[in-house]
Amino acid sequence: DFLSALETDIKPAFGSNEEVLDSYIGTGIIIWDESVQNVLNAGELCTKTLKSPNCDGIFTMLLEGPPNSGTTALAAHMCKNSGFPFVKICSPDEMVGFTETAKCLAIKKIFDDAYKSELSCLLIDDLEGLMEYTPVGPRFSNAVLQVLRVMLKKNPPKKRKLLTICTTSRASMLEEVGLFPVFRVVTRVNNISTGKQLVHVLLNVNDTFSQDDLGRIEKEVKGKRLWIGIKQLLAICSILGQIERHERARFFLEHLEEKGFIRDDLS
Amino acid sequence: DFLSALETDIKPAFGSNEEVLDSYIGTGIIIWDESVQNVLNAGELCTKTLKSPNCDGIFTMLLEGPPNSGTTALAAHMCKNSGFPFVKICSPDEMVGFTETAKCLAIKKIFDDAYKSELSCLLIDDLEGLMEYTPVGPRFSNAVLQVLRVMLKKNPPKKRKLLTICTTSRASMLEEVGLFPVFRVVTRVNNISTGKQLVHVLLNVNDTFSQDDLGRIEKEVKGKRLWIGIKQLLAICSILGQIERHERARFFLEHLEEKGFIRDDLS
Amino acid sequence: DFLSALETDIKPAFGSNEEVLDSYIGTGIIIWDESVQNVLNAGELCTKTLKSPNCDGIFTMLLEGPPNSGTTALAAHMCKNSGFPFVKICSPDEMVGFTETAKCLAIKKIFDDAYKSELSCLLIDDLEGLMEYTPVGPRFSNAVLQVLRVMLKKNPPKKRKLLTICTTSRASMLEEVGLFPVFRVVTRVNNISTGKQLVHVLLNVNDTFSQDDLGRIEKEVKGKRLWIGIKQLLAICSILGQIERHERARFFLEHLEEKGFIRDDLS
Amino acid sequence: DFLSALETDIKPAFGSNEEVLDSYIGTGIIIWDESVQNVLNAGELCTKTLKSPNCDGIFTMLLEGPPNSGTTALAAHMCKNSGFPFVKICSPDEMVGFTETAKCLAIKKIFDDAYKSELSCLLIDDLEGLMEYTPVGPRFSNAVLQVLRVMLKKNPPKKRKLLTICTTSRASMLEEVGLFPVFRVVTRVNNISTGKQLVHVLLNVNDTFSQDDLGRIEKEVKGKRLWIGIKQLLAICSILGQIERHERARFFLEHLEEKGFIRDDLS
Amino acid sequence: DFLSALETDIKPAFGSNEEVLDSYIGTGIIIWDESVQNVLNAGELCTKTLKSPNCDGIFTMLLEGPPNSGTTALAAHMCKNSGFPFVKICSPDEMVGFTETAKCLAIKKIFDDAYKSELSCLLIDDLEGLMEYTPVGPRFSNAVLQVLRVMLKKNPPKKRKLLTICTTSRASMLEEVGLFPVFRVVTRVNNISTGKQLVHVLLNVNDTFSQDDLGRIEKEVKGKRLWIGIKQLLAICSILGQIERHERARFFLEHLEEKGFIRDDLS
Amino acid sequence: DFLSALETDIKPAFGSNEEVLDSYIGTGIIIWDESVQNVLNAGELCTKTLKSPNCDGIFTMLLEGPPNSGTTALAAHMCKNSGFPFVKICSPDEMVGFTETAKCLAIKKIFDDAYKSELSCLLIDDLEGLMEYTPVGPRFSNAVLQVLRVMLKKNPPKKRKLLTICTTSRASMLEEVGLFPVFRVVTRVNNISTGKQLVHVLLNVNDTFSQDDLGRIEKEVKGKRLWIGIKQLLAICSILGQIERHERARFFLEHLEEKGFIRDDLS
Ligand SMILES: Nc1ncnc2c1ncn2[C@@H]1O[C@H](COP(=O)(O)OP(=O)(O)OP(=O)(O)O)[C@@H](O)[C@H]1O
Ligand SMILES: Nc1ncnc2c1ncn2[C@@H]1O[C@H](COP(=O)(O)OP(=O)(O)OP(=O)(O)O)[C@@H](O)[C@H]1O
Ligand SMILES: Nc1ncnc2c1ncn2[C@@H]1O[C@H](COP(=O)(O)OP(=O)(O)OP(=O)(O)O)[C@@H](O)[C@H]1O
Ligand SMILES: Nc1ncnc2c1ncn2[C@@H]1O[C@H](COP(=O)(O)OP(=O)(O)OP(=O)(O)O)[C@@H](O)[C@H]1O
Ligand SMILES: Nc1ncnc2c1ncn2[C@@H]1O[C@H](COP(=O)(O)OP(=O)(O)OP(=O)(O)O)[C@@H](O)[C@H]1O
Ligand SMILES: Nc1ncnc2c1ncn2[C@@H]1O[C@H](COP(=O)(O)OP(=O)(O)OP(=O)(O)O)[C@@H](O)[C@H]1O
Ligand SMILES: [Mg+2]
Ligand SMILES: [Mg+2]
Ligand SMILES: [Mg+2]
Ligand SMILES: [Mg+2]
Ligand SMILES: [Mg+2]
Ligand SMILES: [Mg+2]
């Protein structure tokens, strides 16, 4: 029937859960700033709390940051490091074409599955995507919002422990729709905003820029407003391979400015 | 058929009614303030009124307070203490994925079941959740609202007594949609807002803070605005076990301030 | 089929039409003011008009008053006193869970049934409940509104007489949606607003207050704004039985003030 | 099938087309003012135009006036007097409970039936009722509006003549939704607004008032704003039979003032 | 199946395509002004362009003018004169009662049929009617709009030529919904607005007015604002046959003024 | 079943993928300005980046420009030049009449098909058309938007490379609905706005104007605001063949001015 059909449907098409986690983590986490480490620490603290013997029930954490800032990769990293026997991902890209009701039941099912294990960890990625949120209107699936609200509040059966790590790039929307009170810990993820952070990332992308180029880039950025997500930055870096080595720095800086990632105004 | 299917569906998956009540009560009620006792007293008064021989029909009570303030646990406590032969809970987490019509029929059925007993008590938890209310729009199921309005007004058959205890964190919404006139008694539940109340709770969480720490905490809070629900506070306390004993007070206070539960502004 | 199913469905579960009328009338009408008598007189006049030989067709009356003011009981009283051979009630509590179309057909059927008798009286209770009206939006079933508008305008077959008595607590809404022109007579029902009226009711609730208490209550109320529906007032009285006799007056007055039924401001 | 089912469904339950026309005309037309005669004349002119040999196609007329002003009775009178071999009524009270699509098809069918006769007259009563119009929102069936717009514009087959007489109490709405350009002639029906008109009507209601009373009534009304529809006025007159003869004039005037049909303000 | 059913359904009930075209053209085009000729010329230019050997693909023309201004008759005239082997009409009056999806498929089918002929001409009449547009809201079928937008942009298969002539009385709406960029040529149709134009038309309606009357009418209109569509004007003329010859001019002018087609204000 | 049905349905009716690409490219790209070359270069850079061995995953590009500016032809040109083994087009004109869900599944399927090839290129044409966007409301299919957002963010399976080239004439709308962050490179396409660019195009339309005419046209345009899309311009040129050679320049300039493509105002 429908529910057993669901079970198959939401199983990712290309591999085990571990592999899916890895696909969300991508090329790995670059600790380009102290704030990145803080986020990882918060995840570890929540994990240890729930593991401790005198604690049970549900514990809900939210990672929030701008689009492309890396919230998904960080959350997947936490899930992987939790060492919980049951780890599952709830992501909109596994529910494309579902009706609203099917989506609600699929979400409920993920929780019900988690209840079966004593120690479970759920990554609920892209809350606004799950709710099909659009700021124009605004529009979103109230049914999905309500299921999330109810399931994130609901106590698991006795002696069950459930850690849920959610991500969003629309924290203010969650606030407005009244979903914030269900989160026990809310942690902020940031975009790259200083030349030092930028260079830290570029150094990790192997052999793209010379030491001179890096110096020039850091100098150029100084005194301007920089604001770029790690995902977008890594994508731009991948283009650079097609550019002559001696033109890369100029191309890179021009591109960032043209597309608005660097702005002159400091006011 | 559908209705008999409903009967099974809304039966909680993990145990008897008593157990469900207990799961809503959680770790028990801490009387952290006189106001908590007043709420419990109001519940007792309503119970006794309906039990008295010259009174019958429906009597409807509303517990309203901010999210995480403990309304559900208090209402469940009242139901348990009522000693009524028939006690049932109507909660959105038992209706996840229901269509609007199924939800309406399920609610009606709970009342119809209650009518069968001479003396019944219904806990209707999270009215805004049942209505799938979201302040953005605002959106809510008008059908569910109407069923609640009609069933909370309707007289049970002759010689039947029905106590309904409802909870909400959106009293102003209930006012706006015109549901207030159906409540015979409305009682307010509060958040923790003074250092004294805070310490009262912490004392009940066994062995987390030293006497010195408690003193320091109460002093720090003085002159600031404190506003935290009992549920959120107990969750934070559970993290403290992972923090070194001598760092707990600092961590605890910093966390409360960072997340906005303590604010400097008194204006 | 569906229509014959309707016939059974809308038959109240617990008894004959007479019994249903009685359940709406409740503990009986207290004539706590001249205005109550005027309402009853208006009903009698309409009844007599329709009964007179040179009058036929449909005659539509509206009782409008605030929630809990007793409109339903008064309308039911009029129906019972009409002595018409066919009396039927159309109330939202008999249509819970109906689809919009089912509701429309059920309403139409009640009229069609009435057309079969030469002299019929319909009580259409809680017009805004039938329309599932909510002031937020506002939302309501336009389909039900239209059916009511059409059926309340439509002439019955030749030589048929139909009295329809409608109730509402949302007269201004009916005005706005354009339903007012279908009513031939509109009559206002009021809340209790003077100490004298209040005491009149209390005297009818047997043996609750001493003569002294009643005097004290009337004095206390003087110069303040009192505004309470008869239904709410009778409910509060029912609690008083649980209060020590010598504390009742104080409890009663405090309760009225706390819940906002008595207010200081006269401006 | 559905369409043949329609054929039966929209046939009025209680008699022939003639009888239905009569039931809409009611107790007959009182020519209480020259303006009433003008309306009837306009109808006759349109009828004669279409009957003339060098004219064919569709000719559409609109009677518009406030609720209760008698538009339906006047339109029915015109249809009856047209002497057209095919006369049919399209009224919302014959489509209660129809889905939007069924309604559209039923309307289309009425036109298609009319096309079959060489000379047809359609009374399309209560346009806003057909569209289920409510000023709150506003709400209305756009589908029905569009069908009406299309059918009222559409030319019948060659050598067919079709007169459609429509009524409405929401002319301004028809203007706003863009339906006005389809009407070839628009005629206004009025409420009673002078003492002379009022007395003219009262004289036609046999034996209710003495000559003295009528004089007194006309005098009282002078200098005040009177505004009442013929249908409402006749209903009030029917109550008067229950009032003592010597009290009737006083009762009548008080009632008109109380219910707002007479107002003092002339500004 | 459904699509083959469509094929039959949208075939007009009363004759061949030619006949349908004729029914839209009506009593023929009166060239009451140079501007009428210009419109016809624009149509001829588009026809010739598409017929020329070095041109293929889709060419889309829009005739826009106020209601009753004759856009449909002019467009039908162009289609007839195009001499294209395939001519088809897409009009809302052939889609009454269709669901939105059926409408979309029917429109698509008309284009697909046209693609089969090497040289096709489509008359898409009353764009706002097809979209079920109402300015209140505004409401319209976005699905139909999108189908029109897509089909009017889409290139036919290689070596196919398609001329589409669309009409509308809501050009500003088409602009707002973003449909304008698909039209290669937009042509304006006007209402009659001068005495000279009016008389030109009246002269073509055989034998209604004497030379004197025409002179008087032209003089009366001078200095006033005249604004009337050809369709409405011809309808009024048809009534005149019922009026005594010597009264016609007076009746005609009074009627135009009363119904607002002539206005005094020139400001 | 439905999905296999889809497979057939979205296959274009008239030929292979190559042919479809050609039909979108039309009569070929005219490099009427340096900016046209820049757009083509950007496409080549993205193609080369994805082809390079150390790059995989999805790379998403957006071409945005006003209606008729040629975005579709340019994007189709890029796809053709990419030399990728798998090239597919996702365009609203292949989904006419699809339900919202069918559309979502069809889009998902196109991506899933692309995942099967190691190196794929998707042309997603007319994003606002796919979403059925209308600025009035605004209205659009949120479901389609969400599918696009999810699929454009989702990583293909390991070692798969996917280039998606999207086009739109509503960049600001994409910004508002939050779709911009999924694009790695955004490139602007322009309308023709100078006399020099205009003449460049006219020179490519063989033998329409004499050298003198071109000079005159360029001179006339100077100092005025010119704004016309390449598609609209080529359409006007096609009409010129029907105009006498010596009148073409005048006709051409008058037409551009009359239809608003040339304006006097420079402010
Ligand atoms: N410190 C970091 N934090 C997060 N991601 C990092 C970091 N360093 C490198 N990455 C890489 O950056 C990419 C971040 O992509 P990710 O999908 O997590 O971003 P996102 O914020 O979820 O984007 P979106 O807004 O599309 O949801 C991943 O491929 C990850 O491997
Ligand atoms: N005085 C108290 N009042 C209520 N709850 C208390 C009290 N003392 C301790 N608790 C505990 O606090 C928790 C309150 O959780 P509860 O679910 O009732 O909150 P809530 O206000 O209903 O939250 P929500 O806004 O999520 O509905 C329960 O676990 C309960 O055992
Ligand atoms: N004068 C009175 N008028 C009306 N009801 C009275 C009066 N005196 C006593 N009652 C009692 O008060 C109660 C009024 O309840 P009722 O349901 O009629 O109120 P209501 O205005 O219809 O309330 P609601 O707003 O919930 O529809 C009844 O039980 C009735 O017996
Ligand atoms: N001059 C008149 N014009 C119209 N109706 C008249 C006139 N004189 C008497 N009547 C009577 O008045 C009544 C008018 O009722 P009718 O249903 O036509 O009003 P209406 O304007 O259509 O009302 P509604 O707003 O409910 O549609 C009829 O019963 C008719 O017989
Ligand atoms: N110059 C003219 N242009 C258009 N129609 C004319 C002209 N002269 C005479 N006619 C006649 O006027 C009538 C115009 O009707 P038509 O249906 O074309 O108007 P329309 O603008 O399409 O109206 P609608 O707003 O209802 O769609 C036709 O019967 C046609 O024969
Ligand atoms: N430089 C150019 N850029 C784009 N198209 C060109 C260019 N030169 C010539 N063309 C031709 O112009 C036409 C542009 O049409 P195309 O459908 O691409 O426009 P579009 O912007 O997608 O229009 P729409 O707004 O309708 O989607 C094509 O036929 C193409 O062959
Ligand atoms: Mg993410
Ligand atoms: Mg709760
Ligand atoms: Mg009531
Ligand atoms: Mg009427
Ligand atoms: Mg037309
Ligand atoms: Mg395009």
Short mmCIF file of N, CA, C and O in Angstrom, two decimals, chain D residues 68-109:
data_model
loop_
_atom_site.label_atom_id
_atom_site.label_comp_id
_atom_site.label_asym_id
_atom_site.label_seq_id
_atom_site.Cartn_x
_atom_site.Cartn_y
_atom_site.Cartn_z
N ASN D 68 -36.05 44.00 -2.63
CA ASN D 68 -37.47 44.14 -2.27
C ASN D 68 -38.21 45.18 -3.11
O ASN D 68 -39.36 45.48 -2.81
N SER D 69 -37.58 45.74 -4.13
CA SER D 69 -38.24 46.80 -4.90
C SER D 69 -39.20 46.24 -5.94
O SER D 69 -39.91 47.01 -6.60
N GLY D 70 -39.21 44.92 -6.15
CA GLY D 70 -40.18 44.34 -7.06
C GLY D 70 -39.66 44.03 -8.45
O GLY D 70 -40.47 43.76 -9.36
N THR D 71 -38.35 44.00 -8.63
CA THR D 71 -37.80 43.74 -9.97
C THR D 71 -38.27 42.39 -10.51
O THR D 71 -38.61 42.29 -11.69
N THR D 72 -38.29 41.37 -9.67
CA THR D 72 -38.67 40.04 -10.14
C THR D 72 -40.11 40.01 -10.64
O THR D 72 -40.41 39.51 -11.73
N ALA D 73 -41.01 40.58 -9.85
CA ALA D 73 -42.42 40.58 -10.25
C ALA D 73 -42.61 41.34 -11.56
O ALA D 73 -43.35 40.90 -12.45
N LEU D 74 -41.93 42.48 -11.72
CA LEU D 74 -42.06 43.26 -12.94
C LEU D 74 -41.53 42.50 -14.16
O LEU D 74 -42.15 42.50 -15.22
N ALA D 75 -40.37 41.83 -13.97
CA ALA D 75 -39.79 41.09 -15.08
C ALA D 75 -40.70 39.92 -15.47
O ALA D 75 -40.92 39.65 -16.66
N ALA D 76 -41.25 39.24 -14.47
CA ALA D 76 -42.15 38.11 -14.75
C ALA D 76 -43.39 38.60 -15.50
O ALA D 76 -43.87 37.96 -16.43
N HIS D 77 -43.88 39.76 -15.08
CA HIS D 77 -45.03 40.38 -15.74
C HIS D 77 -44.72 40.63 -17.23
O HIS D 77 -45.55 40.35 -18.11
N MET D 78 -43.53 41.17 -17.50
CA MET D 78 -43.14 41.43 -18.89
C MET D 78 -43.09 40.14 -19.71
O MET D 78 -43.56 40.10 -20.85
N CYS D 79 -42.52 39.11 -19.14
CA CYS D 79 -42.40 37.83 -19.84
C CYS D 79 -43.78 37.30 -20.19
O CYS D 79 -44.04 36.85 -21.31
N LYS D 80 -44.68 37.38 -19.20
CA LYS D 80 -46.02 36.86 -19.42
C LYS D 80 -46.71 37.64 -20.53
O LYS D 80 -47.37 37.06 -21.39
N ASN D 81 -46.54 38.96 -20.51
CA ASN D 81 -47.19 39.81 -21.51
C ASN D 81 -46.54 39.76 -22.88
O ASN D 81 -47.11 40.27 -23.84
N SER D 82 -45.35 39.19 -22.97
CA SER D 82 -44.65 39.20 -24.26
C SER D 82 -45.39 38.35 -25.29
O SER D 82 -45.34 38.61 -26.48
N GLY D 83 -46.10 37.34 -24.79
CA GLY D 83 -46.80 36.45 -25.71
C GLY D 83 -45.87 35.60 -26.54
O GLY D 83 -46.28 35.02 -27.55
N PHE D 84 -44.59 35.49 -26.13
CA PHE D 84 -43.64 34.66 -26.88
C PHE D 84 -43.98 33.19 -26.65
O PHE D 84 -44.37 32.80 -25.54
N PRO D 85 -43.84 32.35 -27.69
CA PRO D 85 -44.22 30.93 -27.53
C PRO D 85 -43.36 30.20 -26.50
O PRO D 85 -43.82 29.29 -25.82
N PHE D 86 -42.08 30.62 -26.37
CA PHE D 86 -41.20 29.93 -25.41
C PHE D 86 -40.80 30.93 -24.33
O PHE D 86 -40.17 31.95 -24.61
N VAL D 87 -41.20 30.64 -23.10
CA VAL D 87 -40.79 31.49 -21.97
C VAL D 87 -40.16 30.61 -20.91
O VAL D 87 -40.72 29.57 -20.56
N LYS D 88 -39.01 30.99 -20.44
CA LYS D 88 -38.38 30.15 -19.42
C LYS D 88 -37.71 31.05 -18.38
O LYS D 88 -37.24 32.13 -18.69
N ILE D 89 -37.63 30.51 -17.14
CA ILE D 89 -37.03 31.27 -16.05
C ILE D 89 -35.74 30.61 -15.62
O ILE D 89 -35.66 29.39 -15.49
N CYS D 90 -34.76 31.43 -15.42
CA CYS D 90 -33.47 30.95 -14.90
C CYS D 90 -33.25 31.65 -13.57
O CYS D 90 -32.98 32.85 -13.55
N SER D 91 -33.40 30.91 -12.48
CA SER D 91 -33.37 31.55 -11.16
C SER D 91 -32.50 30.74 -10.22
O SER D 91 -32.49 29.50 -10.27
N PRO D 92 -31.79 31.40 -9.33
CA PRO D 92 -30.91 30.65 -8.42
C PRO D 92 -31.66 29.63 -7.56
O PRO D 92 -31.09 28.63 -7.14
N ASP D 93 -32.95 29.87 -7.30
CA ASP D 93 -33.62 28.94 -6.38
C ASP D 93 -33.90 27.59 -7.05
O ASP D 93 -34.31 26.64 -6.38
N GLU D 94 -33.64 27.51 -8.35
CA GLU D 94 -33.78 26.20 -8.99
C GLU D 94 -32.44 25.50 -9.16
O GLU D 94 -32.33 24.46 -9.79
N MET D 95 -31.39 26.13 -8.60
CA MET D 95 -30.06 25.55 -8.77
C MET D 95 -29.34 25.38 -7.42
O MET D 95 -28.12 25.29 -7.37
N VAL D 96 -30.12 25.34 -6.35
CA VAL D 96 -29.53 25.17 -5.02
C VAL D 96 -28.77 23.85 -4.94
O VAL D 96 -29.31 22.81 -5.30
N GLY D 97 -27.55 23.91 -4.50
CA GLY D 97 -26.76 22.69 -4.32
C GLY D 97 -26.06 22.23 -5.58
O GLY D 97 -25.33 21.24 -5.54
N PHE D 98 -26.29 22.93 -6.69
CA PHE D 98 -25.56 22.59 -7.91
C PHE D 98 -24.08 22.92 -7.72
O PHE D 98 -23.74 23.90 -7.08
N THR D 99 -23.21 22.13 -8.31
CA THR D 99 -21.81 22.55 -8.37
C THR D 99 -21.71 23.70 -9.36
O THR D 99 -22.63 23.94 -10.15
N GLU D 100 -20.58 24.36 -9.33
CA GLU D 100 -20.36 25.50 -10.23
C GLU D 100 -20.52 25.04 -11.69
O GLU D 100 -21.17 25.71 -12.50
N THR D 101 -19.94 23.91 -12.01
CA THR D 101 -20.00 23.42 -13.39
C THR D 101 -21.43 23.06 -13.78
O THR D 101 -21.89 23.40 -14.87
N ALA D 102 -22.15 22.40 -12.88
CA ALA D 102 -23.54 22.05 -13.16
C ALA D 102 -24.35 23.30 -13.42
O ALA D 102 -25.20 23.35 -14.32
N LYS D 103 -24.09 24.33 -12.63
CA LYS D 103 -24.79 25.59 -12.79
C LYS D 103 -24.51 26.17 -14.17
O LYS D 103 -25.42 26.61 -14.87
N CYS D 104 -23.25 26.17 -14.56
CA CYS D 104 -22.88 26.72 -15.87
C CYS D 104 -23.58 25.95 -16.98
O CYS D 104 -24.14 26.54 -17.91
N LEU D 105 -23.57 24.65 -16.88
CA LEU D 105 -24.19 23.83 -17.92
C LEU D 105 -25.70 24.04 -17.94
O LEU D 105 -26.33 24.07 -19.01
N ALA D 106 -26.31 24.19 -16.76
CA ALA D 106 -27.75 24.41 -16.68
C ALA D 106 -28.11 25.73 -17.36
O ALA D 106 -29.10 25.82 -18.10
N ILE D 107 -27.31 26.76 -17.12
CA ILE D 107 -27.58 28.06 -17.75
C ILE D 107 -27.43 27.93 -19.27
O ILE D 107 -28.28 28.38 -20.03
N LYS D 108 -26.34 27.30 -19.68
CA LYS D 108 -26.13 27.11 -21.12
C LYS D 108 -27.32 26.36 -21.73
O LYS D 108 -27.80 26.71 -22.80
N LYS D 109 -27.79 25.34 -21.01
CA LYS D 109 -28.89 24.54 -21.54
C LYS D 109 -30.15 25.38 -21.74
O LYS D 109 -30.88 25.21 -22.72
#
